[in-house]
Amino acid sequence: LEWLELPARSPVVGKTLADIRMRTKTGASVIAIMRGEGAIANPDIALPFAAGDTVLVIGSPAQTESARTLLLG
């Protein structure tokens, strides 16, 4: 498990899980997004990422490292 905070410069801000195809590209999955004071468990693939989101990623160490690169640029 790894928590990743998306900066405004993240290449995925404004894009959805469907757009970035993270599971296909990295093998890792997003299991939750912390946004503001709330948590979004099992986020819908149509939900766009926002700057400041903290994303909970699950996968092997190699998969989460690939997800980090995809999400943070």
Coordinates of N, CA and C in Angstrom, one line a residue:
L1 N 0.8 -1.2 0.0 CA 0.0 0.0 0.0 C 0.9 1.2 0.0
E2 N 0.5 2.2 -0.7 CA 1.2 3.5 -0.8 C 0.2 4.6 -1.0
W3 N 0.4 5.7 -0.1 CA -0.4 6.9 -0.3 C 0.4 7.9 -1.1
L4 N -0.2 8.5 -2.1 CA 0.5 9.4 -3.0 C -0.4 10.7 -3.1
E5 N 0.2 11.9 -2.7 CA -0.5 13.1 -2.9 C -0.2 13.7 -4.2
L6 N -1.3 14.1 -4.9 CA -1.2 14.7 -6.3 C -0.9 16.2 -6.2
P7 N 0.2 16.6 -6.7 CA 0.4 18.0 -6.8 C -0.3 18.6 -8.0
A8 N -0.4 19.9 -8.1 CA -1.1 20.6 -9.2 C -0.5 20.2 -10.5
R9 N 0.8 20.0 -10.5 CA 1.5 19.7 -11.8 C 1.4 18.2 -12.2
S10 N 0.7 17.4 -11.4 CA 0.5 16.0 -11.8 C -0.1 15.8 -13.1
P11 N 0.5 14.9 -14.0 CA -0.1 14.7 -15.3 C -1.5 14.1 -15.3
V12 N -2.0 13.6 -14.2 CA -3.3 13.0 -14.1 C -4.4 13.9 -13.6
V13 N -4.1 15.1 -13.1 CA -5.1 16.0 -12.6 C -6.0 16.3 -13.8
G14 N -7.3 16.1 -13.5 CA -8.4 16.4 -14.5 C -8.7 15.1 -15.4
K15 N -7.9 14.1 -15.2 CA -8.1 12.8 -15.9 C -8.8 11.8 -15.0
T16 N -9.4 10.8 -15.6 CA -10.0 9.7 -14.8 C -9.2 8.5 -14.8
L17 N -9.5 7.5 -13.9 CA -8.9 6.2 -13.9 C -9.0 5.6 -15.3
A18 N -10.2 5.7 -15.9 CA -10.4 5.2 -17.3 C -9.4 5.8 -18.3
D19 N -9.2 7.1 -18.2 CA -8.3 7.8 -19.1 C -6.8 7.3 -19.0
I20 N -6.4 7.1 -17.7 CA -5.0 6.8 -17.5 C -4.6 5.3 -17.6
R21 N -5.7 4.5 -17.5 CA -5.5 3.0 -17.6 C -4.4 2.5 -16.7
M22 N -4.5 3.0 -15.4 CA -3.4 2.6 -14.5 C -3.2 1.1 -14.2
R23 N -4.3 0.4 -14.0 CA -4.2 -1.0 -13.8 C -3.6 -1.7 -15.0
T24 N -3.9 -1.4 -16.2 CA -3.4 -2.0 -17.4 C -1.9 -1.6 -17.5
K25 N -1.5 -0.4 -17.2 CA -0.1 0.1 -17.4 C 0.8 -0.3 -16.3
T26 N 0.3 -0.4 -15.1 CA 1.2 -0.6 -13.9 C 0.9 -1.9 -13.2
G27 N -0.3 -2.4 -13.3 CA -0.7 -3.6 -12.5 C -1.2 -3.2 -11.1
A28 N -1.1 -1.9 -10.7 CA -1.5 -1.4 -9.4 C -3.0 -0.9 -9.5
S29 N -3.6 -0.9 -8.4 CA -5.0 -0.4 -8.3 C -5.2 0.7 -7.3
V30 N -6.1 1.7 -7.6 CA -6.4 2.7 -6.7 C -7.6 2.2 -5.9
I31 N -7.4 2.1 -4.5 CA -8.5 1.6 -3.7 C -9.2 2.7 -2.9
A32 N -8.6 3.9 -2.9 CA -9.3 5.0 -2.2 C -8.7 6.3 -2.6
I33 N -9.4 7.4 -2.5 CA -8.9 8.7 -2.7 C -9.4 9.6 -1.5
M34 N -8.5 10.2 -0.9 CA -8.8 11.2 0.2 C -8.9 12.6 -0.5
R35 N -10.1 13.2 -0.3 CA -10.3 14.5 -1.0 C -10.9 15.4 0.0
G36 N -10.2 16.5 0.4 CA -10.7 17.4 1.4 C -10.8 16.6 2.7
E37 N -12.0 16.7 3.3 CA -12.2 16.0 4.6 C -12.8 14.6 4.4
G38 N -13.1 14.2 3.2 CA -13.7 13.0 2.9 C -12.9 11.9 2.3
A39 N -13.3 10.7 2.3 CA -12.7 9.6 1.6 C -13.6 9.0 0.6
I40 N -13.1 8.6 -0.6 CA -13.8 8.0 -1.6 C -13.2 6.6 -1.8
A41 N -14.0 5.6 -1.2 CA -13.5 4.2 -1.3 C -13.9 3.6 -2.7
N42 N -13.0 2.8 -3.2 CA -13.3 2.1 -4.5 C -13.8 3.2 -5.5
P43 N -13.0 4.2 -5.9 CA -13.5 5.2 -6.7 C -13.9 4.7 -8.1
D44 N -15.0 5.4 -8.6 CA -15.5 5.1 -9.9 C -14.4 5.4 -11.0
I45 N -14.4 4.7 -12.1 CA -13.3 5.0 -13.1 C -13.6 6.3 -13.8
A46 N -14.8 6.8 -13.7 CA -15.1 8.1 -14.3 C -14.9 9.3 -13.4
L47 N -14.4 9.1 -12.2 CA -14.1 10.2 -11.3 C -12.8 10.9 -11.7
P48 N -12.8 12.2 -12.0 CA -11.5 12.8 -12.3 C -10.6 13.1 -11.1
F49 N -9.3 12.9 -11.2 CA -8.4 13.3 -10.2 C -8.3 14.8 -10.0
A50 N -8.1 15.3 -8.8 CA -8.0 16.7 -8.5 C -6.6 17.0 -7.8
A51 N -6.1 18.1 -8.0 CA -4.9 18.5 -7.3 C -5.1 18.5 -5.8
G52 N -4.2 17.9 -5.1 CA -4.4 17.7 -3.6 C -5.0 16.4 -3.2
D53 N -5.5 15.7 -4.1 CA -6.0 14.3 -3.8 C -4.9 13.5 -3.2
T54 N -5.2 12.7 -2.2 CA -4.2 11.7 -1.8 C -4.8 10.3 -2.2
V55 N -4.0 9.6 -3.0 CA -4.5 8.4 -3.6 C -3.9 7.2 -2.9
L56 N -4.7 6.2 -2.5 CA -4.2 5.0 -1.9 C -4.1 3.9 -3.0
V57 N -2.9 3.5 -3.2 CA -2.5 2.5 -4.3 C -2.1 1.2 -3.7
I58 N -2.6 0.1 -4.3 CA -2.2 -1.2 -3.8 C -1.6 -2.0 -5.0
G59 N -0.5 -2.8 -4.6 CA 0.2 -3.6 -5.6 C 1.5 -4.0 -5.1
S60 N 2.2 -4.7 -5.8 CA 3.6 -5.1 -5.4 C 4.5 -3.9 -5.4
P61 N 5.7 -4.0 -4.8 CA 6.5 -2.8 -4.8 C 6.8 -2.3 -6.2
A62 N 7.0 -3.1 -7.2 CA 7.3 -2.7 -8.5 C 6.1 -2.0 -9.1
Q63 N 4.9 -2.6 -8.8 CA 3.6 -2.0 -9.4 C 3.4 -0.6 -8.8
T64 N 3.6 -0.5 -7.4 CA 3.3 0.8 -6.8 C 4.3 1.9 -7.3
E65 N 5.6 1.4 -7.5 CA 6.6 2.4 -8.1 C 6.2 2.8 -9.5
S66 N 5.7 1.9 -10.3 CA 5.2 2.3 -11.6 C 4.0 3.3 -11.5
A67 N 3.1 3.0 -10.5 CA 1.9 3.9 -10.3 C 2.4 5.3 -9.9
R68 N 3.4 5.3 -9.0 CA 4.0 6.6 -8.5 C 4.4 7.4 -9.7
T69 N 5.2 6.8 -10.6 CA 5.7 7.5 -11.8 C 4.5 8.0 -12.7
L70 N 3.5 7.2 -12.9 CA 2.4 7.6 -13.7 C 1.6 8.7 -13.0
L71 N 1.4 8.6 -11.7 CA 0.5 9.6 -11.0 C 1.3 11.0 -10.8
L72 N 2.6 10.9 -10.5 CA 3.3 12.1 -10.1 C 4.2 12.6 -11.3
G73 N 4.4 11.8 -12.3 CA 5.1 12.3 -13.5 C 6.6 12.2 -13.3

